[in-house]
Amino acid sequence: MEPNILDLRQQRCPMALLLAKRHTAQLKVGDMVTILISDSSSFKDIESFLLKQDYLCQSVKCDGYNSLTVVKETSLHVRNG
């Protein structure tokens, strides 16, 4: 299987967030994508959005950008009230 990498290092919000949303929406449960983000506000927005959804996220600070590894955890949209 080829690595699933979404390179958003040349993008800024709101386009970076929009592209990340579109890409992760296509993931199936258990699928993984690595998102590369250089803009710090885009990184915060993308990570915040994904953590509120059904995704597990792990970030690594690299030289000049962040690498965010994302795994789709479940297809259920269950919210605790």
JSON list of N, CA and C in Angstrom, two decimals:
[
{"chain": "A", "resi": 1, "resn": "MET", "atom": "N", "xyz": [0.84, -1.17, 0.00]},
{"chain": "A", "resi": 1, "resn": "MET", "atom": "CA", "xyz": [0.00, 0.00, 0.00]},
{"chain": "A", "resi": 1, "resn": "MET", "atom": "C", "xyz": [0.89, 1.25, 0.00]},
{"chain": "A", "resi": 2, "resn": "GLU", "atom": "N", "xyz": [0.58, 2.18, -0.86]},
{"chain": "A", "resi": 2, "resn": "GLU", "atom": "CA", "xyz": [1.35, 3.42, -0.93]},
{"chain": "A", "resi": 2, "resn": "GLU", "atom": "C", "xyz": [0.98, 4.32, 0.24]},
{"chain": "A", "resi": 3, "resn": "PRO", "atom": "N", "xyz": [1.95, 5.11, 0.72]},
{"chain": "A", "resi": 3, "resn": "PRO", "atom": "CA", "xyz": [1.63, 6.03, 1.81]},
{"chain": "A", "resi": 3, "resn": "PRO", "atom": "C", "xyz": [0.62, 7.08, 1.36]},
{"chain": "A", "resi": 4, "resn": "ASN", "atom": "N", "xyz": [-0.28, 7.42, 2.24]},
{"chain": "A", "resi": 4, "resn": "ASN", "atom": "CA", "xyz": [-1.30, 8.42, 1.97]},
{"chain": "A", "resi": 4, "resn": "ASN", "atom": "C", "xyz": [-0.81, 9.73, 2.59]},
{"chain": "A", "resi": 5, "resn": "ILE", "atom": "N", "xyz": [-0.31, 10.64, 1.77]},
{"chain": "A", "resi": 5, "resn": "ILE", "atom": "CA", "xyz": [0.26, 11.90, 2.25]},
{"chain": "A", "resi": 5, "resn": "ILE", "atom": "C", "xyz": [-0.46, 13.07, 1.59]},
{"chain": "A", "resi": 6, "resn": "LEU", "atom": "N", "xyz": [-0.91, 13.99, 2.41]},
{"chain": "A", "resi": 6, "resn": "LEU", "atom": "CA", "xyz": [-1.54, 15.22, 1.93]},
{"chain": "A", "resi": 6, "resn": "LEU", "atom": "C", "xyz": [-0.60, 16.37, 2.28]},
{"chain": "A", "resi": 7, "resn": "ASP", "atom": "N", "xyz": [0.04, 16.94, 1.27]},
{"chain": "A", "resi": 7, "resn": "ASP", "atom": "CA", "xyz": [1.02, 18.00, 1.49]},
{"chain": "A", "resi": 7, "resn": "ASP", "atom": "C", "xyz": [0.35, 19.36, 1.36]},
{"chain": "A", "resi": 8, "resn": "LEU", "atom": "N", "xyz": [0.14, 20.00, 2.51]},
{"chain": "A", "resi": 8, "resn": "LEU", "atom": "CA", "xyz": [-0.50, 21.32, 2.54]},
{"chain": "A", "resi": 8, "resn": "LEU", "atom": "C", "xyz": [0.49, 22.41, 2.93]},
{"chain": "A", "resi": 9, "resn": "ARG", "atom": "N", "xyz": [1.78, 22.15, 2.76]},
{"chain": "A", "resi": 9, "resn": "ARG", "atom": "CA", "xyz": [2.79, 23.12, 3.19]},
{"chain": "A", "resi": 9, "resn": "ARG", "atom": "C", "xyz": [2.73, 24.42, 2.40]},
{"chain": "A", "resi": 10, "resn": "GLN", "atom": "N", "xyz": [2.15, 24.41, 1.21]},
{"chain": "A", "resi": 10, "resn": "GLN", "atom": "CA", "xyz": [2.03, 25.64, 0.42]},
{"chain": "A", "resi": 10, "resn": "GLN", "atom": "C", "xyz": [0.68, 26.32, 0.60]},
{"chain": "A", "resi": 11, "resn": "GLN", "atom": "N", "xyz": [-0.19, 25.72, 1.43]},
{"chain": "A", "resi": 11, "resn": "GLN", "atom": "CA", "xyz": [-1.55, 26.24, 1.61]},
{"chain": "A", "resi": 11, "resn": "GLN", "atom": "C", "xyz": [-1.68, 26.99, 2.94]},
{"chain": "A", "resi": 12, "resn": "ARG", "atom": "N", "xyz": [-2.61, 27.92, 2.98]},
{"chain": "A", "resi": 12, "resn": "ARG", "atom": "CA", "xyz": [-2.96, 28.65, 4.20]},
{"chain": "A", "resi": 12, "resn": "ARG", "atom": "C", "xyz": [-4.47, 28.52, 4.40]},
{"chain": "A", "resi": 13, "resn": "CYS", "atom": "N", "xyz": [-4.92, 28.78, 5.61]},
{"chain": "A", "resi": 13, "resn": "CYS", "atom": "CA", "xyz": [-6.36, 28.77, 5.88]},
{"chain": "A", "resi": 13, "resn": "CYS", "atom": "C", "xyz": [-7.01, 29.92, 5.12]},
{"chain": "A", "resi": 14, "resn": "PRO", "atom": "N", "xyz": [-8.21, 29.72, 4.64]},
{"chain": "A", "resi": 14, "resn": "PRO", "atom": "CA", "xyz": [-9.08, 28.59, 4.91]},
{"chain": "A", "resi": 14, "resn": "PRO", "atom": "C", "xyz": [-8.90, 27.41, 3.95]},
{"chain": "A", "resi": 15, "resn": "MET", "atom": "N", "xyz": [-8.09, 27.57, 2.90]},
{"chain": "A", "resi": 15, "resn": "MET", "atom": "CA", "xyz": [-7.94, 26.50, 1.91]},
{"chain": "A", "resi": 15, "resn": "MET", "atom": "C", "xyz": [-7.33, 25.24, 2.51]},
{"chain": "A", "resi": 16, "resn": "ALA", "atom": "N", "xyz": [-6.35, 25.38, 3.40]},
{"chain": "A", "resi": 16, "resn": "ALA", "atom": "CA", "xyz": [-5.72, 24.21, 4.00]},
{"chain": "A", "resi": 16, "resn": "ALA", "atom": "C", "xyz": [-6.75, 23.39, 4.78]},
{"chain": "A", "resi": 17, "resn": "LEU", "atom": "N", "xyz": [-7.59, 24.05, 5.55]},
{"chain": "A", "resi": 17, "resn": "LEU", "atom": "CA", "xyz": [-8.61, 23.35, 6.33]},
{"chain": "A", "resi": 17, "resn": "LEU", "atom": "C", "xyz": [-9.62, 22.69, 5.40]},
{"chain": "A", "resi": 18, "resn": "LEU", "atom": "N", "xyz": [-10.05, 23.39, 4.37]},
{"chain": "A", "resi": 18, "resn": "LEU", "atom": "CA", "xyz": [-11.00, 22.82, 3.41]},
{"chain": "A", "resi": 18, "resn": "LEU", "atom": "C", "xyz": [-10.45, 21.57, 2.74]},
{"chain": "A", "resi": 19, "resn": "LEU", "atom": "N", "xyz": [-9.21, 21.62, 2.29]},
{"chain": "A", "resi": 19, "resn": "LEU", "atom": "CA", "xyz": [-8.59, 20.46, 1.64]},
{"chain": "A", "resi": 19, "resn": "LEU", "atom": "C", "xyz": [-8.42, 19.30, 2.62]},
{"chain": "A", "resi": 20, "resn": "ALA", "atom": "N", "xyz": [-8.06, 19.59, 3.86]},
{"chain": "A", "resi": 20, "resn": "ALA", "atom": "CA", "xyz": [-7.93, 18.54, 4.87]},
{"chain": "A", "resi": 20, "resn": "ALA", "atom": "C", "xyz": [-9.28, 17.89, 5.16]},
{"chain": "A", "resi": 21, "resn": "LYS", "atom": "N", "xyz": [-10.33, 18.69, 5.25]},
{"chain": "A", "resi": 21, "resn": "LYS", "atom": "CA", "xyz": [-11.68, 18.15, 5.48]},
{"chain": "A", "resi": 21, "resn": "LYS", "atom": "C", "xyz": [-12.09, 17.23, 4.33]},
{"chain": "A", "resi": 22, "resn": "ARG", "atom": "N", "xyz": [-11.90, 17.69, 3.11]},
{"chain": "A", "resi": 22, "resn": "ARG", "atom": "CA", "xyz": [-12.27, 16.89, 1.94]},
{"chain": "A", "resi": 22, "resn": "ARG", "atom": "C", "xyz": [-11.51, 15.57, 1.89]},
{"chain": "A", "resi": 23, "resn": "HIS", "atom": "N", "xyz": [-10.22, 15.64, 2.16]},
{"chain": "A", "resi": 23, "resn": "HIS", "atom": "CA", "xyz": [-9.38, 14.44, 2.08]},
{"chain": "A", "resi": 23, "resn": "HIS", "atom": "C", "xyz": [-9.74, 13.43, 3.17]},
{"chain": "A", "resi": 24, "resn": "THR", "atom": "N", "xyz": [-9.89, 13.90, 4.41]},
{"chain": "A", "resi": 24, "resn": "THR", "atom": "CA", "xyz": [-10.18, 12.98, 5.51]},
{"chain": "A", "resi": 24, "resn": "THR", "atom": "C", "xyz": [-11.60, 12.43, 5.45]},
{"chain": "A", "resi": 25, "resn": "ALA", "atom": "N", "xyz": [-12.52, 13.15, 4.82]},
{"chain": "A", "resi": 25, "resn": "ALA", "atom": "CA", "xyz": [-13.89, 12.67, 4.69]},
{"chain": "A", "resi": 25, "resn": "ALA", "atom": "C", "xyz": [-13.95, 11.41, 3.83]},
{"chain": "A", "resi": 26, "resn": "GLN", "atom": "N", "xyz": [-12.96, 11.19, 2.98]},
{"chain": "A", "resi": 26, "resn": "GLN", "atom": "CA", "xyz": [-12.93, 10.02, 2.11]},
{"chain": "A", "resi": 26, "resn": "GLN", "atom": "C", "xyz": [-12.33, 8.79, 2.78]},
{"chain": "A", "resi": 27, "resn": "LEU", "atom": "N", "xyz": [-11.76, 8.97, 3.97]},
{"chain": "A", "resi": 27, "resn": "LEU", "atom": "CA", "xyz": [-11.12, 7.84, 4.66]},
{"chain": "A", "resi": 27, "resn": "LEU", "atom": "C", "xyz": [-12.16, 6.85, 5.16]},
{"chain": "A", "resi": 28, "resn": "LYS", "atom": "N", "xyz": [-11.79, 5.59, 5.15]},
{"chain": "A", "resi": 28, "resn": "LYS", "atom": "CA", "xyz": [-12.60, 4.53, 5.74]},
{"chain": "A", "resi": 28, "resn": "LYS", "atom": "C", "xyz": [-12.04, 4.24, 7.12]},
{"chain": "A", "resi": 29, "resn": "VAL", "atom": "N", "xyz": [-12.84, 3.60, 7.96]},
{"chain": "A", "resi": 29, "resn": "VAL", "atom": "CA", "xyz": [-12.39, 3.27, 9.32]},
{"chain": "A", "resi": 29, "resn": "VAL", "atom": "C", "xyz": [-11.08, 2.50, 9.25]},
{"chain": "A", "resi": 30, "resn": "GLY", "atom": "N", "xyz": [-10.09, 2.96, 10.02]},
{"chain": "A", "resi": 30, "resn": "GLY", "atom": "CA", "xyz": [-8.78, 2.33, 10.05]},
{"chain": "A", "resi": 30, "resn": "GLY", "atom": "C", "xyz": [-7.79, 2.92, 9.07]},
{"chain": "A", "resi": 31, "resn": "ASP", "atom": "N", "xyz": [-8.26, 3.71, 8.10]},
{"chain": "A", "resi": 31, "resn": "ASP", "atom": "CA", "xyz": [-7.36, 4.35, 7.13]},
{"chain": "A", "resi": 31, "resn": "ASP", "atom": "C", "xyz": [-6.52, 5.42, 7.81]},
{"chain": "A", "resi": 32, "resn": "MET", "atom": "N", "xyz": [-5.33, 5.65, 7.28]},
{"chain": "A", "resi": 32, "resn": "MET", "atom": "CA", "xyz": [-4.41, 6.63, 7.84]},
{"chain": "A", "resi": 32, "resn": "MET", "atom": "C", "xyz": [-3.93, 7.57, 6.75]},
{"chain": "A", "resi": 33, "resn": "VAL", "atom": "N", "xyz": [-3.74, 8.83, 7.13]},
{"chain": "A", "resi": 33, "resn": "VAL", "atom": "CA", "xyz": [-3.18, 9.84, 6.24]},
{"chain": "A", "resi": 33, "resn": "VAL", "atom": "C", "xyz": [-2.19, 10.67, 7.05]},
{"chain": "A", "resi": 34, "resn": "THR", "atom": "N", "xyz": [-1.12, 11.08, 6.41]},
{"chain": "A", "resi": 34, "resn": "THR", "atom": "CA", "xyz": [-0.17, 12.01, 7.02]},
{"chain": "A", "resi": 34, "resn": "THR", "atom": "C", "xyz": [-0.35, 13.35, 6.32]},
{"chain": "A", "resi": 35, "resn": "ILE", "atom": "N", "xyz": [-0.64, 14.37, 7.11]},
{"chain": "A", "resi": 35, "resn": "ILE", "atom": "CA", "xyz": [-0.86, 15.72, 6.58]},
{"chain": "A", "resi": 35, "resn": "ILE", "atom": "C", "xyz": [0.33, 16.58, 6.96]},
{"chain": "A", "resi": 36, "resn": "LEU", "atom": "N", "xyz": [0.95, 17.21, 5.97]},
{"chain": "A", "resi": 36, "resn": "LEU", "atom": "CA", "xyz": [2.09, 18.08, 6.19]},
{"chain": "A", "resi": 36, "resn": "LEU", "atom": "C", "xyz": [1.61, 19.53, 6.12]},
{"chain": "A", "resi": 37, "resn": "ILE", "atom": "N", "xyz": [1.89, 20.30, 7.19]},
{"chain": "A", "resi": 37, "resn": "ILE", "atom": "CA", "xyz": [1.34, 21.65, 7.32]},
{"chain": "A", "resi": 37, "resn": "ILE", "atom": "C", "xyz": [2.43, 22.59, 7.82]},
{"chain": "A", "resi": 38, "resn": "SER", "atom": "N", "xyz": [2.67, 23.69, 7.09]},
{"chain": "A", "resi": 38, "resn": "SER", "atom": "CA", "xyz": [3.69, 24.65, 7.54]},
{"chain": "A", "resi": 38, "resn": "SER", "atom": "C", "xyz": [3.10, 25.86, 8.25]},
{"chain": "A", "resi": 39, "resn": "ASP", "atom": "N", "xyz": [1.88, 26.22, 7.95]},
{"chain": "A", "resi": 39, "resn": "ASP", "atom": "CA", "xyz": [1.24, 27.38, 8.56]},
{"chain": "A", "resi": 39, "resn": "ASP", "atom": "C", "xyz": [0.70, 27.01, 9.95]},
{"chain": "A", "resi": 40, "resn": "SER", "atom": "N", "xyz": [1.17, 27.70, 10.99]},
{"chain": "A", "resi": 40, "resn": "SER", "atom": "CA", "xyz": [0.82, 27.31, 12.37]},
{"chain": "A", "resi": 40, "resn": "SER", "atom": "C", "xyz": [-0.68, 27.47, 12.66]},
{"chain": "A", "resi": 41, "resn": "SER", "atom": "N", "xyz": [-1.32, 28.50, 12.14]},
{"chain": "A", "resi": 41, "resn": "SER", "atom": "CA", "xyz": [-2.76, 28.63, 12.40]},
{"chain": "A", "resi": 41, "resn": "SER", "atom": "C", "xyz": [-3.56, 27.56, 11.65]},
{"chain": "A", "resi": 42, "resn": "SER", "atom": "N", "xyz": [-3.12, 27.20, 10.46]},
{"chain": "A", "resi": 42, "resn": "SER", "atom": "CA", "xyz": [-3.76, 26.11, 9.72]},
{"chain": "A", "resi": 42, "resn": "SER", "atom": "C", "xyz": [-3.61, 24.80, 10.48]},
{"chain": "A", "resi": 43, "resn": "PHE", "atom": "N", "xyz": [-2.42, 24.56, 11.03]},
{"chain": "A", "resi": 43, "resn": "PHE", "atom": "CA", "xyz": [-2.19, 23.34, 11.80]},
{"chain": "A", "resi": 43, "resn": "PHE", "atom": "C", "xyz": [-3.14, 23.27, 12.98]},
{"chain": "A", "resi": 44, "resn": "LYS", "atom": "N", "xyz": [-3.27, 24.35, 13.73]},
{"chain": "A", "resi": 44, "resn": "LYS", "atom": "CA", "xyz": [-4.16, 24.37, 14.91]},
{"chain": "A", "resi": 44, "resn": "LYS", "atom": "C", "xyz": [-5.60, 24.13, 14.50]},
{"chain": "A", "resi": 45, "resn": "ASP", "atom": "N", "xyz": [-6.03, 24.78, 13.42]},
{"chain": "A", "resi": 45, "resn": "ASP", "atom": "CA", "xyz": [-7.41, 24.63, 12.95]},
{"chain": "A", "resi": 45, "resn": "ASP", "atom": "C", "xyz": [-7.69, 23.20, 12.49]},
{"chain": "A", "resi": 46, "resn": "ILE", "atom": "N", "xyz": [-6.78, 22.63, 11.73]},
{"chain": "A", "resi": 46, "resn": "ILE", "atom": "CA", "xyz": [-6.96, 21.27, 11.21]},
{"chain": "A", "resi": 46, "resn": "ILE", "atom": "C", "xyz": [-6.96, 20.26, 12.35]},
{"chain": "A", "resi": 47, "resn": "GLU", "atom": "N", "xyz": [-5.99, 20.36, 13.25]},
{"chain": "A", "resi": 47, "resn": "GLU", "atom": "CA", "xyz": [-5.93, 19.43, 14.38]},
{"chain": "A", "resi": 47, "resn": "GLU", "atom": "C", "xyz": [-7.17, 19.54, 15.25]},
{"chain": "A", "resi": 48, "resn": "SER", "atom": "N", "xyz": [-7.61, 20.75, 15.54]},
{"chain": "A", "resi": 48, "resn": "SER", "atom": "CA", "xyz": [-8.80, 20.96, 16.35]},
{"chain": "A", "resi": 48, "resn": "SER", "atom": "C", "xyz": [-10.03, 20.35, 15.70]},
{"chain": "A", "resi": 49, "resn": "PHE", "atom": "N", "xyz": [-10.20, 20.58, 14.40]},
{"chain": "A", "resi": 49, "resn": "PHE", "atom": "CA", "xyz": [-11.34, 20.02, 13.67]},
{"chain": "A", "resi": 49, "resn": "PHE", "atom": "C", "xyz": [-11.33, 18.50, 13.73]},
{"chain": "A", "resi": 50, "resn": "LEU", "atom": "N", "xyz": [-10.19, 17.89, 13.43]},
{"chain": "A", "resi": 50, "resn": "LEU", "atom": "CA", "xyz": [-10.10, 16.43, 13.37]},
{"chain": "A", "resi": 50, "resn": "LEU", "atom": "C", "xyz": [-10.31, 15.79, 14.74]},
{"chain": "A", "resi": 51, "resn": "LEU", "atom": "N", "xyz": [-9.82, 16.42, 15.80]},
{"chain": "A", "resi": 51, "resn": "LEU", "atom": "CA", "xyz": [-10.01, 15.87, 17.15]},
{"chain": "A", "resi": 51, "resn": "LEU", "atom": "C", "xyz": [-11.47, 15.92, 17.58]},
{"chain": "A", "resi": 52, "resn": "LYS", "atom": "N", "xyz": [-12.24, 16.85, 17.03]},
{"chain": "A", "resi": 52, "resn": "LYS", "atom": "CA", "xyz": [-13.67, 16.94, 17.34]},
{"chain": "A", "resi": 52, "resn": "LYS", "atom": "C", "xyz": [-14.48, 15.93, 16.53]},
{"chain": "A", "resi": 53, "resn": "GLN", "atom": "N", "xyz": [-13.86, 15.36, 15.52]},
{"chain": "A", "resi": 53, "resn": "GLN", "atom": "CA", "xyz": [-14.51, 14.37, 14.67]},
{"chain": "A", "resi": 53, "resn": "GLN", "atom": "C", "xyz": [-14.06, 12.97, 15.12]},
{"chain": "A", "resi": 54, "resn": "ASP", "atom": "N", "xyz": [-14.20, 12.00, 14.27]},
{"chain": "A", "resi": 54, "resn": "ASP", "atom": "CA", "xyz": [-13.87, 10.61, 14.61]},
{"chain": "A", "resi": 54, "resn": "ASP", "atom": "C", "xyz": [-12.47, 10.23, 14.15]},
{"chain": "A", "resi": 55, "resn": "TYR", "atom": "N", "xyz": [-11.47, 11.01, 14.56]},
{"chain": "A", "resi": 55, "resn": "TYR", "atom": "CA", "xyz": [-10.10, 10.77, 14.13]},
{"chain": "A", "resi": 55, "resn": "TYR", "atom": "C", "xyz": [-9.15, 10.76, 15.32]},
{"chain": "A", "resi": 56, "resn": "LEU", "atom": "N", "xyz": [-8.15, 9.90, 15.23]},
{"chain": "A", "resi": 56, "resn": "LEU", "atom": "CA", "xyz": [-7.03, 9.93, 16.17]},
{"chain": "A", "resi": 56, "resn": "LEU", "atom": "C", "xyz": [-5.92, 10.72, 15.49]},
{"chain": "A", "resi": 57, "resn": "CYS", "atom": "N", "xyz": [-5.27, 11.60, 16.24]},
{"chain": "A", "resi": 57, "resn": "CYS", "atom": "CA", "xyz": [-4.23, 12.46, 15.66]},
{"chain": "A", "resi": 57, "resn": "CYS", "atom": "C", "xyz": [-2.96, 12.39, 16.48]},
{"chain": "A", "resi": 58, "resn": "GLN", "atom": "N", "xyz": [-1.84, 12.36, 15.77]},
{"chain": "A", "resi": 58, "resn": "GLN", "atom": "CA", "xyz": [-0.53, 12.44, 16.42]},
{"chain": "A", "resi": 58, "resn": "GLN", "atom": "C", "xyz": [0.31, 13.41, 15.59]},
{"chain": "A", "resi": 59, "resn": "SER", "atom": "N", "xyz": [0.85, 14.43, 16.27]},
{"chain": "A", "resi": 59, "resn": "SER", "atom": "CA", "xyz": [1.63, 15.43, 15.55]},
{"chain": "A", "resi": 59, "resn": "SER", "atom": "C", "xyz": [3.10, 15.35, 15.91]},
{"chain": "A", "resi": 60, "resn": "VAL", "atom": "N", "xyz": [3.92, 15.69, 14.92]},
{"chain": "A", "resi": 60, "resn": "VAL", "atom": "CA", "xyz": [5.37, 15.74, 15.09]},
{"chain": "A", "resi": 60, "resn": "VAL", "atom": "C", "xyz": [5.85, 17.06, 14.50]},
{"chain": "A", "resi": 61, "resn": "LYS", "atom": "N", "xyz": [6.63, 17.81, 15.26]},
{"chain": "A", "resi": 61, "resn": "LYS", "atom": "CA", "xyz": [7.21, 19.07, 14.78]},
{"chain": "A", "resi": 61, "resn": "LYS", "atom": "C", "xyz": [8.45, 18.73, 13.97]},
{"chain": "A", "resi": 62, "resn": "CYS", "atom": "N", "xyz": [8.45, 19.13, 12.72]},
{"chain": "A", "resi": 62, "resn": "CYS", "atom": "CA", "xyz": [9.59, 18.90, 11.83]},
{"chain": "A", "resi": 62, "resn": "CYS", "atom": "C", "xyz": [10.25, 20.25, 11.54]},
{"chain": "A", "resi": 63, "resn": "ASP", "atom": "N", "xyz": [11.28, 20.25, 10.75]},
{"chain": "A", "resi": 63, "resn": "ASP", "atom": "CA", "xyz": [12.00, 21.47, 10.42]},
{"chain": "A", "resi": 63, "resn": "ASP", "atom": "C", "xyz": [11.17, 22.34, 9.46]},
{"chain": "A", "resi": 64, "resn": "GLY", "atom": "N", "xyz": [10.47, 23.32, 10.01]},
{"chain": "A", "resi": 64, "resn": "GLY", "atom": "CA", "xyz": [9.70, 24.24, 9.19]},
{"chain": "A", "resi": 64, "resn": "GLY", "atom": "C", "xyz": [8.26, 23.84, 8.93]},
{"chain": "A", "resi": 65, "resn": "TYR", "atom": "N", "xyz": [7.82, 22.71, 9.45]},
{"chain": "A", "resi": 65, "resn": "TYR", "atom": "CA", "xyz": [6.43, 22.28, 9.26]},
{"chain": "A", "resi": 65, "resn": "TYR", "atom": "C", "xyz": [6.04, 21.26, 10.33]},
{"chain": "A", "resi": 66, "resn": "ASN", "atom": "N", "xyz": [4.75, 20.97, 10.40]},
{"chain": "A", "resi": 66, "resn": "ASN", "atom": "CA", "xyz": [4.23, 19.94, 11.29]},
{"chain": "A", "resi": 66, "resn": "ASN", "atom": "C", "xyz": [3.75, 18.77, 10.45]},
{"chain": "A", "resi": 67, "resn": "SER", "atom": "N", "xyz": [3.95, 17.58, 10.98]},
{"chain": "A", "resi": 67, "resn": "SER", "atom": "CA", "xyz": [3.44, 16.36, 10.36]},
{"chain": "A", "resi": 67, "resn": "SER", "atom": "C", "xyz": [2.34, 15.83, 11.27]},
{"chain": "A", "resi": 68, "resn": "LEU", "atom": "N", "xyz": [1.15, 15.72, 10.74]},
{"chain": "A", "resi": 68, "resn": "LEU", "atom": "CA", "xyz": [-0.01, 15.26, 11.50]},
{"chain": "A", "resi": 68, "resn": "LEU", "atom": "C", "xyz": [-0.46, 13.92, 10.93]},
{"chain": "A", "resi": 69, "resn": "THR", "atom": "N", "xyz": [-0.31, 12.86, 11.72]},
{"chain": "A", "resi": 69, "resn": "THR", "atom": "CA", "xyz": [-0.76, 11.54, 11.31]},
{"chain": "A", "resi": 69, "resn": "THR", "atom": "C", "xyz": [-2.17, 11.34, 11.84]},
{"chain": "A", "resi": 70, "resn": "VAL", "atom": "N", "xyz": [-3.08, 11.01, 10.94]},
{"chain": "A", "resi": 70, "resn": "VAL", "atom": "CA", "xyz": [-4.50, 10.95, 11.25]},
{"chain": "A", "resi": 70, "resn": "VAL", "atom": "C", "xyz": [-5.03, 9.56, 10.91]},
{"chain": "A", "resi": 71, "resn": "VAL", "atom": "N", "xyz": [-5.79, 8.97, 11.84]},
{"chain": "A", "resi": 71, "resn": "VAL", "atom": "CA", "xyz": [-6.42, 7.67, 11.61]},
{"chain": "A", "resi": 71, "resn": "VAL", "atom": "C", "xyz": [-7.91, 7.82, 11.86]},
{"chain": "A", "resi": 72, "resn": "LYS", "atom": "N", "xyz": [-8.72, 7.35, 10.92]},
{"chain": "A", "resi": 72, "resn": "LYS", "atom": "CA", "xyz": [-10.18, 7.38, 11.12]},
{"chain": "A", "resi": 72, "resn": "LYS", "atom": "C", "xyz": [-10.51, 6.28, 12.10]},
{"chain": "A", "resi": 73, "resn": "GLU", "atom": "N", "xyz": [-11.09, 6.68, 13.22]},
{"chain": "A", "resi": 73, "resn": "GLU", "atom": "CA", "xyz": [-11.33, 5.74, 14.32]},
{"chain": "A", "resi": 73, "resn": "GLU", "atom": "C", "xyz": [-12.64, 4.98, 14.18]},
{"chain": "A", "resi": 74, "resn": "THR", "atom": "N", "xyz": [-13.72, 5.66, 13.83]},
{"chain": "A", "resi": 74, "resn": "THR", "atom": "CA", "xyz": [-15.02, 5.02, 13.75]},
{"chain": "A", "resi": 74, "resn": "THR", "atom": "C", "xyz": [-15.90, 5.75, 12.75]},
{"chain": "A", "resi": 75, "resn": "SER", "atom": "N", "xyz": [-16.93, 5.08, 12.29]},
{"chain": "A", "resi": 75, "resn": "SER", "atom": "CA", "xyz": [-17.85, 5.73, 11.37]},
{"chain": "A", "resi": 75, "resn": "SER", "atom": "C", "xyz": [-19.09, 6.24, 12.09]},
{"chain": "A", "resi": 76, "resn": "LEU", "atom": "N", "xyz": [-19.17, 5.99, 13.39]},
{"chain": "A", "resi": 76, "resn": "LEU", "atom": "CA", "xyz": [-20.32, 6.45, 14.17]},
{"chain": "A", "resi": 76, "resn": "LEU", "atom": "C", "xyz": [-20.09, 7.88, 14.63]},
{"chain": "A", "resi": 77, "resn": "HIS", "atom": "N", "xyz": [-21.13, 8.67, 14.58]},
{"chain": "A", "resi": 77, "resn": "HIS", "atom": "CA", "xyz": [-21.05, 10.05, 15.06]},
{"chain": "A", "resi": 77, "resn": "HIS", "atom": "C", "xyz": [-21.82, 10.13, 16.37]},
{"chain": "A", "resi": 78, "resn": "VAL", "atom": "N", "xyz": [-21.20, 9.68, 17.44]},
{"chain": "A", "resi": 78, "resn": "VAL", "atom": "CA", "xyz": [-21.82, 9.66, 18.76]},
{"chain": "A", "resi": 78, "resn": "VAL", "atom": "C", "xyz": [-21.22, 10.78, 19.58]},
{"chain": "A", "resi": 79, "resn": "ARG", "atom": "N", "xyz": [-22.06, 11.60, 20.14]},
{"chain": "A", "resi": 79, "resn": "ARG", "atom": "CA", "xyz": [-21.61, 12.71, 20.97]},
{"chain": "A", "resi": 79, "resn": "ARG", "atom": "C", "xyz": [-22.14, 12.51, 22.39]},
{"chain": "A", "resi": 80, "resn": "ASN", "atom": "N", "xyz": [-21.29, 12.73, 23.37]},
{"chain": "A", "resi": 80, "resn": "ASN", "atom": "CA", "xyz": [-21.72, 12.69, 24.76]},
{"chain": "A", "resi": 80, "resn": "ASN", "atom": "C", "xyz": [-22.30, 14.04, 25.13]},
{"chain": "A", "resi": 81, "resn": "GLY", "atom": "N", "xyz": [-23.47, 14.05, 25.72]},
{"chain": "A", "resi": 81, "resn": "GLY", "atom": "CA", "xyz": [-24.12, 15.31, 26.05]},
{"chain": "A", "resi": 81, "resn": "GLY", "atom": "C", "xyz": [-24.05, 15.55, 27.46]}
]
